């Protein structure tokens, strides 16, 4: 039982939903990442997704790509990220999940990745380029270490495959809302609510929806059919001027997050 | 036609040849490391390609195009003057530069364009480095009436201008990519991102033996026409298989197409030549098989230039088509199985080979190909005149004239 499993058990028992912001580790520096995480927790976010910057992120749109580029330009290293998160851990009660390319996990060594991530305080990993077919050896290691491996389903995933992926996923299932890359959308695709609803009737695993979510009306539309909502590019965009003023960047992210949390409560 | 020398050790050679498996694994290499969004299209492509491969009508249509549109078979030319100059092996050039559009890339794009139609997809995207794959994609799309978008690193747009112009003349849209190193790797990233959104109606024609399964296998198969023809031409020209074959390796498609039909012929020494750039220091070359380590890039597991965190490293080659930090998984497999030798050739050595071939044979060769020519001339010198060495002459050099002038500080 990880902190994520525990979180969703509690949320479901009280009929609540999670808001899960995504931020990029080390954009523009690691102490700022800690400050943002603490502020998000204070605002009432249930958990956070920490993006490990990667040089060739195929599933990411311009906003997150640019944040990875900024972090890497400042030479942020995986060990430093873990060190920073470990240092912040005593003040963090919300669970953290890492979003990380398999290129990084493979290079670090899958078992070593899990051990270092866990030691730093991560409860699991989302690995956007590790398909269910390729994931078995890593999934076994994750289970052995009581570390969640969050799998993804997308609009192009056939129903029978979605069920198989849900079976293999742990912590929660990441339901990608759109056929495409990360980035804010004004409009989410028709039929999304029905597709999530279909899957939710067939799995006990919590379902969180991500990609494109940026507005209170998205939250109001989707929260009834899922367990949580993931907001990435919209927040990363608020934070992209941190090098000018950290306080202003955090204030603007906080304003967005507060409006989304209010929509979640209503 | 004479028969082929029987294999001494057929069983184990069969094992080297029978790759990839159903998961697209060449030994431990290959596979599929992509977002779930692309899985359905990759499955569909795998399925359609398997059907097409068995379909005599598909094969006949492709062969007819390769014959009448591309001009195949490409000649196997005996470079007698060059051979004599070097005083070693007889050097033969497999003239892929004489194909329509001037390189081997068209062999693959026509095959994939036919598959695009079979899958009822209505739009094509491609990445390109040297622009040869972009031109070959634009050509195939113009031929079949498909809209075509080509992603090309902004640095490559600059150094391969003639190809950019050709693509536009044939109605393709060229989108310069400004991110990262502004070269081939970034063009692949952008094409993959386009595909993430457009995958339901768009086919991504990958230009080399890279990417997720089934691309490495399928592109190799389409390019294998080079090696199949070459094998027959060797037998009819000098009555036996060649002693040595040399090809340049960017992503590795001309080399894979040349090598694959010879993999079981253990008597044939095969050498792949990567871009050695300015030298062996990190960032100065683009030689993952020579200096890299196994890792994940662009959807497959293969040798790659990466740092200690798995971030892709910057690479350098004066040749846009070889300026890439990764390589096709089958080459990684051949390297670890010791079936193919891989080496690298510096920018200055390749430039020397350009002049050597131009002056001695009257052939202007693509800068990519010059890397193979440079190593081949070295190897030929160590061989005897009754031995035969084949170079895969993957492309012609017209596209590089302006860049050559710039590199040499000459007027264009
Ligand atoms: C003439 C020529 N040769 C070789 C290459 C390298 O590609 P590959 O290694 O896939 O053959 C290119 C790529 O642009 C090319 O244009």
XYZ file of C-alpha atoms and ligand atoms in Angstrom:
694
model
C 0.000 0.000 0.000
C 1.619 3.247 -1.121
C 0.720 6.775 -0.066
C -1.150 7.095 -3.388
C -3.247 3.983 -2.739
C -3.949 5.355 0.691
C -4.929 8.778 -0.651
C -7.502 7.421 -3.077
C -8.977 5.107 -0.460
C -9.504 8.133 1.793
C -10.832 10.339 -1.015
C -13.297 7.718 -2.174
C -14.503 7.123 1.368
C -15.261 10.822 1.735
C -16.591 11.258 -1.802
C -13.822 13.664 -2.786
C -11.690 14.117 -5.869
C -8.021 14.879 -6.293
C -6.415 17.835 -8.003
C -2.960 16.878 -9.152
C -0.757 19.656 -10.500
C 2.259 18.813 -12.637
C 5.442 20.812 -12.289
C 8.872 20.379 -13.840
C 11.681 19.632 -11.403
C 14.422 22.240 -11.578
C 12.551 24.826 -13.665
C 14.252 27.182 -13.208
C 15.984 25.713 -10.127
C 15.397 23.036 -7.504
C 14.755 25.206 -4.419
C 11.934 26.850 -6.399
C 10.460 23.413 -7.120
C 10.257 22.765 -3.370
C 8.650 26.145 -2.720
C 5.995 25.461 -5.347
C 5.241 21.990 -3.992
C 4.734 23.359 -0.485
C 2.444 26.105 -1.757
C 0.385 23.602 -3.777
C -0.008 21.461 -0.679
C -1.038 24.464 1.361
C -3.725 25.331 -1.202
C -5.240 21.868 -0.837
C -3.894 19.808 -3.717
C -4.121 16.109 -2.939
C -0.911 15.103 -4.638
C 1.598 16.369 -7.194
C 3.267 15.056 -10.280
C 6.923 15.988 -10.643
C 8.258 15.955 -14.200
C 11.833 14.743 -14.538
C 13.231 16.883 -17.372
C 14.061 14.883 -20.493
C 15.869 15.983 -23.621
C 13.467 14.376 -26.150
C 9.914 14.361 -24.753
C 7.696 13.145 -27.575
C 4.387 13.367 -25.699
C 4.907 16.962 -24.605
C 3.751 20.194 -26.157
C 5.714 23.447 -26.334
C 5.085 24.630 -22.745
C 6.391 21.535 -20.983
C 9.136 21.025 -23.573
C 10.367 24.544 -22.891
C 10.333 23.943 -19.136
C 12.419 20.766 -19.600
C 14.812 22.709 -21.783
C 15.185 25.441 -19.138
C 15.829 22.894 -16.397
C 18.371 20.979 -18.465
C 20.063 24.201 -19.543
C 20.613 24.790 -15.813
C 22.189 21.322 -15.678
C 19.706 19.749 -13.286
C 20.628 16.112 -12.580
C 18.470 13.236 -11.403
C 20.453 12.747 -8.190
C 20.039 16.438 -7.352
C 16.278 16.182 -7.918
C 16.044 13.242 -5.542
C 18.210 15.051 -3.014
C 16.039 18.171 -3.157
C 12.771 16.244 -2.817
C 14.202 14.230 0.079
C 15.077 17.497 1.829
C 11.517 18.804 1.372
C 9.881 15.534 2.391
C 9.573 16.296 6.134
C 7.206 19.192 5.305
C 5.266 17.311 2.619
C 2.229 15.240 3.487
C 0.812 14.958 -0.040
C 2.093 12.035 -2.130
C 4.365 12.646 -5.114
C 4.542 10.733 -8.370
C 7.364 11.189 -10.870
C 6.704 11.595 -14.591
C 9.801 10.160 -16.230
C 10.952 8.819 -19.573
C 12.080 5.215 -19.719
C 15.304 6.503 -21.268
C 16.177 7.927 -17.847
C 14.990 4.911 -15.871
C 16.969 2.540 -18.073
C 20.125 4.591 -17.802
C 19.830 4.913 -14.041
C 19.044 1.208 -13.696
C 15.372 0.299 -13.108
C 15.856 -1.073 -9.585
C 18.127 1.777 -8.596
C 15.617 4.281 -9.991
C 12.832 2.861 -7.854
C 15.037 2.734 -4.765
C 16.317 6.302 -5.144
C 12.884 7.677 -6.012
C 11.305 5.932 -3.056
C 14.044 7.035 -0.699
C 13.444 10.612 -1.857
C 9.743 10.310 -1.109
C 8.131 9.438 -4.435
C 5.340 6.882 -4.270
C 5.319 5.940 -7.908
C 6.167 6.737 -11.497
C 4.302 7.575 -14.676
C 6.423 6.428 -17.614
C 4.808 7.850 -20.745
C 6.981 5.898 -23.194
C 6.734 2.491 -21.537
C 3.896 0.571 -23.175
C 2.143 -2.179 -21.296
C 3.848 -4.780 -23.543
C 7.299 -3.516 -22.620
C 6.532 -2.841 -18.977
C 6.453 -6.323 -17.400
C 10.014 -6.455 -15.977
C 9.775 -2.921 -14.588
C 6.252 -3.523 -13.273
C 7.484 -6.579 -11.336
C 10.274 -4.533 -9.761
C 7.781 -1.806 -8.849
C 5.506 -4.321 -7.150
C 8.412 -5.818 -5.227
C 9.281 -2.349 -3.954
C 5.690 -1.294 -3.224
C 6.079 1.510 -5.764
C 3.223 2.437 -8.098
C 3.608 2.157 -11.862
C 0.879 4.328 -13.337
C -0.115 3.267 -16.856
C -1.903 5.383 -19.446
C -4.895 4.887 -21.704
C -5.648 7.259 -24.561
C -8.497 7.956 -26.979
C -6.840 5.646 -29.515
C -6.693 2.724 -27.058
C -9.260 0.049 -27.997
C -11.603 -0.954 -25.161
C -10.204 -4.437 -24.608
C -6.699 -3.024 -24.438
C -7.820 -0.320 -22.009
C -9.084 -3.047 -19.675
C -5.771 -4.867 -19.928
C -3.856 -1.669 -19.172
C -6.094 -0.920 -16.182
C -5.299 -4.380 -14.851
C -1.556 -3.716 -15.092
C -1.633 -0.195 -13.688
C -1.211 0.595 -10.022
C -1.902 3.661 -7.881
C -4.287 5.045 -10.452
C -4.944 4.902 -14.165
C -3.929 7.937 -16.213
C -6.681 8.657 -18.726
C -5.287 10.881 -21.472
C -8.125 13.118 -22.617
C -6.968 13.921 -26.143
C -5.225 12.327 -29.102
C -2.165 14.497 -28.972
C 0.520 16.071 -26.866
C 0.324 17.969 -23.579
C -0.902 21.562 -23.690
C -3.946 23.583 -22.679
C -7.087 23.073 -24.758
C -10.089 25.329 -24.758
C -12.278 22.437 -25.712
C -12.022 18.795 -24.660
C -13.127 16.084 -27.079
C -16.755 15.015 -27.309
C -17.478 11.693 -25.707
C -14.696 11.965 -23.136
C -17.080 11.753 -20.192
C -18.715 8.632 -21.649
C -15.405 6.932 -22.372
C -14.112 7.510 -18.863
C -17.457 6.442 -17.436
C -17.354 3.203 -19.436
C -13.953 2.316 -18.039
C -14.786 3.405 -14.508
C -17.608 0.876 -14.361
C -15.120 -1.839 -15.222
C -12.173 -1.167 -12.946
C -11.729 -0.602 -9.242
C -8.577 1.399 -9.903
C -8.894 5.165 -9.419
C -8.930 7.061 -12.733
C -7.319 10.465 -13.180
C -7.759 12.495 -16.350
C -4.979 14.608 -17.801
C -3.819 16.513 -20.934
C -5.451 19.775 -21.914
C -7.147 20.479 -18.580
C -6.785 24.143 -17.696
C -10.168 25.645 -16.821
C -12.718 25.420 -14.000
C -15.362 24.282 -16.499
C -13.162 21.304 -17.452
C -12.986 20.384 -13.784
C -16.740 20.707 -13.334
C -17.420 18.591 -16.417
C -15.001 15.791 -15.645
C -14.774 15.440 -11.884
C -18.035 13.502 -11.547
C -16.710 10.629 -13.686
C -13.174 10.330 -12.324
C -11.088 10.298 -9.161
C -8.754 13.101 -9.997
C -7.672 15.701 -12.512
C -4.142 16.401 -13.655
C -3.179 19.922 -14.681
C 0.182 20.406 -16.357
C 0.884 22.974 -19.049
C -1.462 25.588 -17.559
C 0.509 25.571 -14.305
C 3.924 25.297 -15.934
C 2.994 28.344 -18.007
C 2.214 30.301 -14.824
C 5.630 29.366 -13.491
C 7.667 30.082 -16.620
C 8.514 33.649 -15.591
C 9.966 32.522 -12.256
C 13.398 33.801 -13.230
C 11.907 37.316 -13.215
C 9.947 37.034 -9.996
C 9.424 33.831 -8.061
C 6.724 35.420 -5.935
C 4.700 36.550 -8.954
C 5.056 33.156 -10.623
C 3.871 31.309 -7.533
C 1.019 33.773 -7.032
C -0.202 33.283 -10.569
C -0.032 29.470 -10.254
C -1.820 29.687 -6.911
C -4.610 31.746 -8.435
C -5.164 29.149 -11.157
C -5.006 26.236 -8.719
C -7.430 27.936 -6.339
C -9.950 28.437 -9.125
C -9.652 24.773 -10.117
C -9.960 23.608 -6.508
C -13.048 25.752 -6.071
C -14.555 24.127 -9.158
C -13.714 20.718 -7.706
C -15.516 21.527 -4.438
C -18.649 22.861 -6.102
C 24.103 -17.251 -63.102
C 26.502 -18.996 -60.752
C 25.303 -20.450 -57.511
C 26.071 -18.985 -54.139
C 28.758 -20.419 -51.883
C 27.044 -22.689 -49.369
C 27.115 -21.628 -45.755
C 29.441 -23.463 -43.411
C 27.319 -22.863 -40.374
C 23.774 -22.439 -41.569
C 21.990 -22.940 -38.255
C 23.637 -20.153 -36.301
C 23.557 -17.840 -39.274
C 19.860 -18.437 -39.584
C 19.632 -17.245 -35.983
C 21.428 -14.011 -36.830
C 19.103 -13.453 -39.733
C 15.728 -14.295 -38.220
C 15.180 -11.019 -36.470
C 13.238 -9.212 -35.273
C 10.802 -11.309 -33.224
C 7.104 -10.456 -32.986
C 7.841 -7.693 -30.467
C 10.323 -6.097 -32.838
C 13.370 -7.261 -30.866
C 16.691 -7.736 -32.540
C 18.213 -9.685 -29.661
C 17.841 -7.233 -26.799
C 17.574 -4.205 -29.120
C 14.567 -2.573 -30.761
C 11.097 -2.868 -29.273
C 8.615 -0.060 -28.907
C 9.147 2.818 -26.469
C 6.463 5.281 -27.462
C 3.391 6.859 -25.913
C 0.288 4.688 -25.846
C -1.391 7.084 -28.293
C 0.737 5.663 -31.126
C 0.193 1.975 -30.364
C -2.914 1.540 -32.445
C -1.262 3.004 -35.536
C 1.873 0.896 -35.040
C -0.251 -2.241 -34.723
C -2.196 -1.303 -37.820
C 1.027 -0.682 -39.732
C 2.524 -3.979 -38.562
C -0.588 -5.799 -39.693
C -0.884 -4.019 -43.036
C 2.805 -4.476 -43.806
C 2.631 -8.203 -43.021
C -0.320 -8.518 -45.408
C 1.331 -6.449 -48.130
C 4.517 -8.483 -47.873
C 2.542 -11.601 -48.802
C 0.510 -9.850 -51.469
C 1.839 -10.400 -55.010
C -0.051 -7.327 -56.253
C 1.688 -5.080 -53.726
C 5.083 -6.510 -54.610
C 4.389 -6.184 -58.325
C 3.285 -2.566 -57.988
C 6.325 -1.675 -55.895
C 8.712 -3.459 -58.257
C 7.191 -1.745 -61.259
C 7.665 1.641 -59.593
C 11.220 0.823 -58.601
C 11.937 -0.180 -62.181
C 10.215 2.498 -64.249
C 10.002 5.424 -61.834
C 13.228 5.024 -59.877
C 15.298 3.393 -62.604
C 16.267 0.225 -60.775
C 18.291 -1.898 -60.840
C 20.982 0.601 -59.995
C 24.305 -0.292 -61.638
C 27.192 -2.002 -59.899
C 30.035 -0.002 -61.377
C 33.667 -1.085 -61.413
C 35.737 1.934 -60.358
C 38.780 0.718 -62.279
C 40.785 3.939 -62.149
C 40.195 4.342 -58.440
C 41.138 0.699 -57.819
C 44.333 1.114 -59.783
C 45.262 4.327 -57.980
C 44.961 2.566 -54.641
C 46.682 -0.594 -55.804
C 44.526 -2.875 -53.651
C 41.157 -4.550 -54.043
C 38.897 -4.007 -57.043
C 36.439 -1.350 -55.958
C 32.813 -1.563 -57.040
C 30.235 1.150 -56.480
C 26.601 0.246 -55.972
C 25.158 3.341 -57.609
C 22.193 4.341 -55.435
C 23.137 7.899 -56.381
C 21.705 7.194 -59.836
C 18.223 6.515 -58.506
C 15.517 9.066 -59.198
C 15.962 11.782 -56.514
C 19.619 10.866 -56.102
C 19.781 8.520 -53.133
C 18.589 5.220 -51.699
C 15.819 6.928 -49.710
C 13.245 6.577 -52.516
C 13.273 2.753 -52.146
C 11.677 3.170 -48.745
C 9.327 6.095 -49.374
C 7.573 4.426 -52.297
C 6.970 1.306 -50.216
C 5.608 3.306 -47.313
C 3.516 5.565 -49.553
C 1.845 2.453 -50.996
C 1.149 1.291 -47.447
C -0.289 4.717 -46.636
C -2.834 4.229 -49.415
C -3.589 0.669 -48.319
C -4.267 1.914 -44.779
C -6.533 4.602 -46.273
C -4.561 7.346 -44.612
C -4.765 10.699 -46.316
C -1.730 12.648 -45.164
C 1.993 11.966 -44.856
C 4.608 13.430 -42.535
C 8.341 12.825 -42.615
C 11.539 14.002 -40.954
C 14.702 14.695 -42.855
C 18.329 15.500 -42.161
C 20.193 15.794 -45.433
C 16.900 16.425 -47.149
C 17.201 13.286 -49.276
C 14.492 11.493 -47.349
C 12.403 14.651 -47.440
C 12.779 14.866 -51.198
C 12.037 11.167 -51.594
C 8.925 11.539 -49.421
C 7.791 14.641 -51.326
C 8.341 12.724 -54.569
C 6.358 9.674 -53.499
C 3.563 11.914 -52.214
C 3.435 13.953 -55.422
C 3.337 10.705 -57.362
C 0.357 9.438 -55.381
C -1.340 12.784 -54.730
C -0.857 12.765 -50.966
C -0.273 15.954 -48.953
C 3.153 15.891 -47.341
C 4.706 17.799 -44.424
C 8.443 17.463 -43.857
C 10.087 18.414 -40.548
C 13.676 19.532 -40.927
C 16.078 21.027 -38.393
C 16.695 24.722 -39.071
C 20.448 24.093 -39.277
C 19.811 21.428 -41.926
C 17.455 23.741 -43.818
C 20.444 26.059 -44.071
C 23.060 23.489 -45.088
C 20.874 21.476 -47.498
C 19.022 24.303 -49.245
C 18.741 22.722 -52.692
C 16.730 19.850 -51.230
C 14.442 22.241 -49.353
C 13.679 23.953 -52.641
C 13.051 20.641 -54.427
C 10.615 19.514 -51.747
C 8.656 22.741 -52.072
C 8.624 22.453 -55.859
C 6.880 19.116 -55.482
C 4.238 20.602 -53.221
C 5.537 19.461 -49.843
C 5.447 21.804 -46.884
C 8.831 22.051 -45.177
C 8.602 22.995 -41.490
C 11.923 24.149 -40.032
C 12.467 22.920 -36.470
C 14.049 25.464 -34.145
C 14.228 23.383 -30.969
C 17.300 21.684 -29.482
C 20.254 21.251 -31.796
C 18.061 22.139 -34.810
C 19.120 18.959 -36.624
C 17.780 15.507 -37.492
C 17.099 14.422 -33.905
C 14.867 17.459 -33.347
C 13.126 16.875 -36.670
C 12.245 13.329 -35.544
C 10.879 14.713 -32.250
C 8.651 17.189 -34.072
C 7.406 14.613 -36.566
C 6.556 12.250 -33.690
C 4.651 15.075 -31.930
C 2.708 15.837 -35.096
C 1.896 12.134 -35.333
C 0.661 12.080 -31.725
C -2.155 14.409 -32.786
C -2.704 13.315 -36.383
C -2.202 9.572 -36.067
C -5.727 8.630 -37.054
C -5.444 9.902 -40.603
C -1.704 10.478 -41.064
C 1.141 8.064 -41.785
C 4.614 8.946 -40.591
C 7.170 7.818 -43.180
C 10.270 7.342 -41.040
C 13.367 7.691 -43.203
C 15.728 5.205 -41.660
C 15.845 1.899 -39.786
C 15.055 3.690 -36.521
C 11.928 4.275 -34.454
C 9.482 1.858 -32.868
C 8.633 -1.573 -34.318
C 7.793 -2.206 -37.170
C 9.812 0.653 -38.696
C 13.345 -0.781 -38.305
C 12.281 -4.075 -39.881
C 10.073 -2.580 -42.570
C 12.545 0.073 -43.720
C 15.291 -2.558 -43.808
C 13.093 -4.759 -45.970
C 12.322 -1.938 -48.399
C 16.013 -1.033 -48.608
C 17.118 -4.651 -48.997
C 16.568 -4.316 -52.721
C 20.058 -2.746 -52.672
C 21.739 -5.828 -51.233
C 19.678 -8.304 -53.261
C 20.556 -6.635 -56.533
C 24.151 -6.207 -55.457
C 24.498 -9.883 -54.618
C 23.337 -10.924 -58.083
C 25.417 -8.243 -59.769
C 28.558 -9.403 -57.952
C 27.938 -12.957 -59.073
C 27.378 -11.938 -62.671
C 30.197 -9.340 -62.753
C 32.989 -11.262 -61.054
C 31.539 -14.676 -60.355
C 31.579 -14.654 -56.591
C 30.440 -12.761 -53.560
C 32.384 -9.646 -52.611
C 35.089 -9.932 -49.959
C 34.163 -6.700 -48.257
C 31.197 -4.323 -48.249
C 31.337 -0.809 -46.825
C 28.420 1.547 -46.168
C 27.911 4.740 -44.184
C 25.640 4.658 -41.141
C 23.441 7.546 -40.051
C 20.235 5.937 -38.851
C 21.530 3.008 -40.844
C 19.085 2.395 -43.708
C 21.402 2.221 -46.701
C 23.772 0.037 -44.689
C 20.995 -2.245 -43.435
C 19.561 -2.600 -46.930
C 22.986 -3.436 -48.321
C 24.086 -5.757 -45.483
C 20.929 -7.707 -44.752
C 20.987 -9.983 -47.835
C 24.622 -10.853 -47.018
C 24.215 -11.506 -43.294
C 24.337 -15.279 -43.720
C 27.386 -15.130 -45.957
C 30.079 -15.301 -43.321
C 32.842 -14.922 -45.904
C 31.690 -11.386 -46.591
C 33.262 -8.806 -44.302
C 30.890 -5.902 -43.644
C 31.901 -2.513 -42.356
C 29.583 0.302 -41.275
C 31.057 3.790 -41.093
C 29.708 6.376 -38.669
C 30.380 10.095 -38.615
C 33.580 10.802 -36.676
C 33.101 14.570 -36.937
C 35.986 16.554 -35.469
C 37.268 13.696 -33.316
C 36.586 11.345 -30.425
C 35.693 13.923 -27.742
C 32.053 13.969 -26.567
C 29.978 16.286 -28.734
C 32.487 16.237 -31.578
C 31.126 13.220 -33.442
C 27.965 11.264 -34.210
C 29.183 7.693 -33.647
C 26.917 5.875 -31.176
C 28.081 2.408 -32.217
C 31.709 3.424 -31.788
C 31.476 5.562 -28.653
C 27.915 5.266 -27.282
C 26.031 2.907 -24.994
C 22.661 1.118 -25.144
C 19.690 3.319 -24.300
C 16.266 4.460 -25.421
C 15.716 7.100 -28.082
C 12.909 7.750 -30.550
C 10.995 4.610 -29.739
C 13.627 1.920 -29.685
C 16.408 0.468 -27.594
C 19.758 0.761 -29.323
C 23.184 2.322 -29.007
C 22.873 6.056 -28.414
C 24.993 9.020 -27.353
C 23.700 9.892 -23.889
C 24.892 11.373 -20.622
C 24.902 9.613 -17.237
C 21.211 10.497 -16.733
C 20.021 9.144 -20.082
C 19.675 12.606 -21.646
C 20.562 12.499 -25.318
C 23.927 14.141 -25.961
C 24.683 16.709 -28.606
C 26.511 15.300 -31.598
C 28.342 16.751 -34.559
C 28.882 15.870 -38.178
C 29.385 18.163 -41.137
C 27.023 15.792 -42.932
C 23.382 16.459 -42.054
C 22.304 12.884 -42.804
C 24.753 11.376 -40.312
C 24.356 14.072 -37.640
C 22.205 11.896 -35.380
C 22.839 10.560 -31.837
C 21.063 7.221 -32.364
C 21.192 4.294 -34.756
C 18.891 1.502 -35.898
C 18.543 -1.401 -33.433
C 19.552 -4.051 -35.959
C 22.983 -2.429 -36.236
C 23.345 -2.646 -32.449
C 22.442 -6.309 -32.760
C 24.944 -6.912 -35.560
C 27.603 -5.080 -33.589
C 27.118 -7.138 -30.440
C 26.914 -10.347 -32.521
C 30.192 -9.288 -34.190
C 28.587 -9.760 -37.588
C 29.331 -6.229 -38.783
C 32.314 -4.064 -37.873
C 31.601 -0.440 -37.091
C 34.102 2.333 -37.320
C 34.016 6.069 -37.769
C 35.454 8.584 -40.192
C 36.197 12.236 -39.466
C 34.849 15.224 -41.402
C 38.253 15.976 -42.961
C 38.761 12.374 -44.089
C 35.319 12.364 -45.700
C 36.083 15.648 -47.487
C 39.274 14.104 -48.833
C 37.283 11.167 -50.169
C 34.878 13.549 -51.903
C 37.732 15.038 -53.918
C 39.345 11.687 -54.552
C 36.214 10.210 -56.091
C 35.406 13.407 -57.976
C 38.869 13.656 -59.561
C 39.470 9.970 -60.219
C 36.045 8.813 -61.307
C 33.994 11.888 -62.133
C 31.426 11.246 -59.448
C 30.249 13.887 -56.984
C 29.219 11.984 -53.869
C 26.958 12.987 -50.982
C 28.909 14.000 -47.865
C 27.211 11.134 -45.992
C 28.464 8.606 -48.510
C 31.986 10.093 -48.479
C 32.445 8.618 -45.000
C 32.064 5.132 -46.477
C 34.309 5.996 -49.410
C 37.082 7.231 -47.114
C 37.140 4.072 -44.974
C 36.738 1.840 -48.027
C 39.793 3.307 -49.716
C 41.809 2.625 -46.545
C 40.557 -0.951 -46.380
C 41.041 -1.552 -50.113
C 44.725 -0.712 -49.800
C 45.172 -3.600 -47.376
C 43.582 -6.050 -49.836
C 44.938 -7.709 -52.964
C 43.914 -6.870 -56.566
C 42.106 -10.190 -56.963
C 39.752 -9.273 -54.114
C 36.551 -7.267 -54.449
C 35.227 -4.479 -52.287
C 31.774 -2.950 -52.744
C 30.855 0.526 -51.517
C 27.220 1.453 -51.124
C 27.234 4.762 -52.971
C 24.139 5.934 -51.148
C 23.697 9.367 -52.719
C 24.915 12.030 -55.061
C 26.656 15.214 -54.006
C 24.870 18.032 -55.846
C 22.984 18.957 -52.691
C 26.289 19.600 -50.918
C 27.976 21.893 -53.447
C 27.094 25.134 -51.646
C 27.929 23.745 -48.214
C 31.262 22.437 -49.537
C 32.072 25.874 -50.864
C 31.214 27.372 -47.473
C 33.300 24.806 -45.568
C 36.250 25.653 -47.791
C 35.737 29.393 -47.796
C 35.174 29.366 -51.561
C 32.748 31.324 -53.688
C 29.481 29.562 -54.617
C 22.965 9.978 -49.350
C 22.708 9.566 -47.961
N 23.397 8.538 -47.443
C 23.206 8.142 -46.174
C 22.306 8.759 -45.352
C 22.192 8.292 -43.939
O 21.011 7.586 -43.665
P 20.994 6.035 -43.500
O 22.062 5.687 -42.515
O 19.632 5.742 -42.999
O 21.252 5.416 -44.805
C 21.548 9.824 -45.851
C 20.561 10.499 -44.982
O 20.080 11.540 -45.168
C 21.765 10.230 -47.186
O 21.066 11.249 -47.699
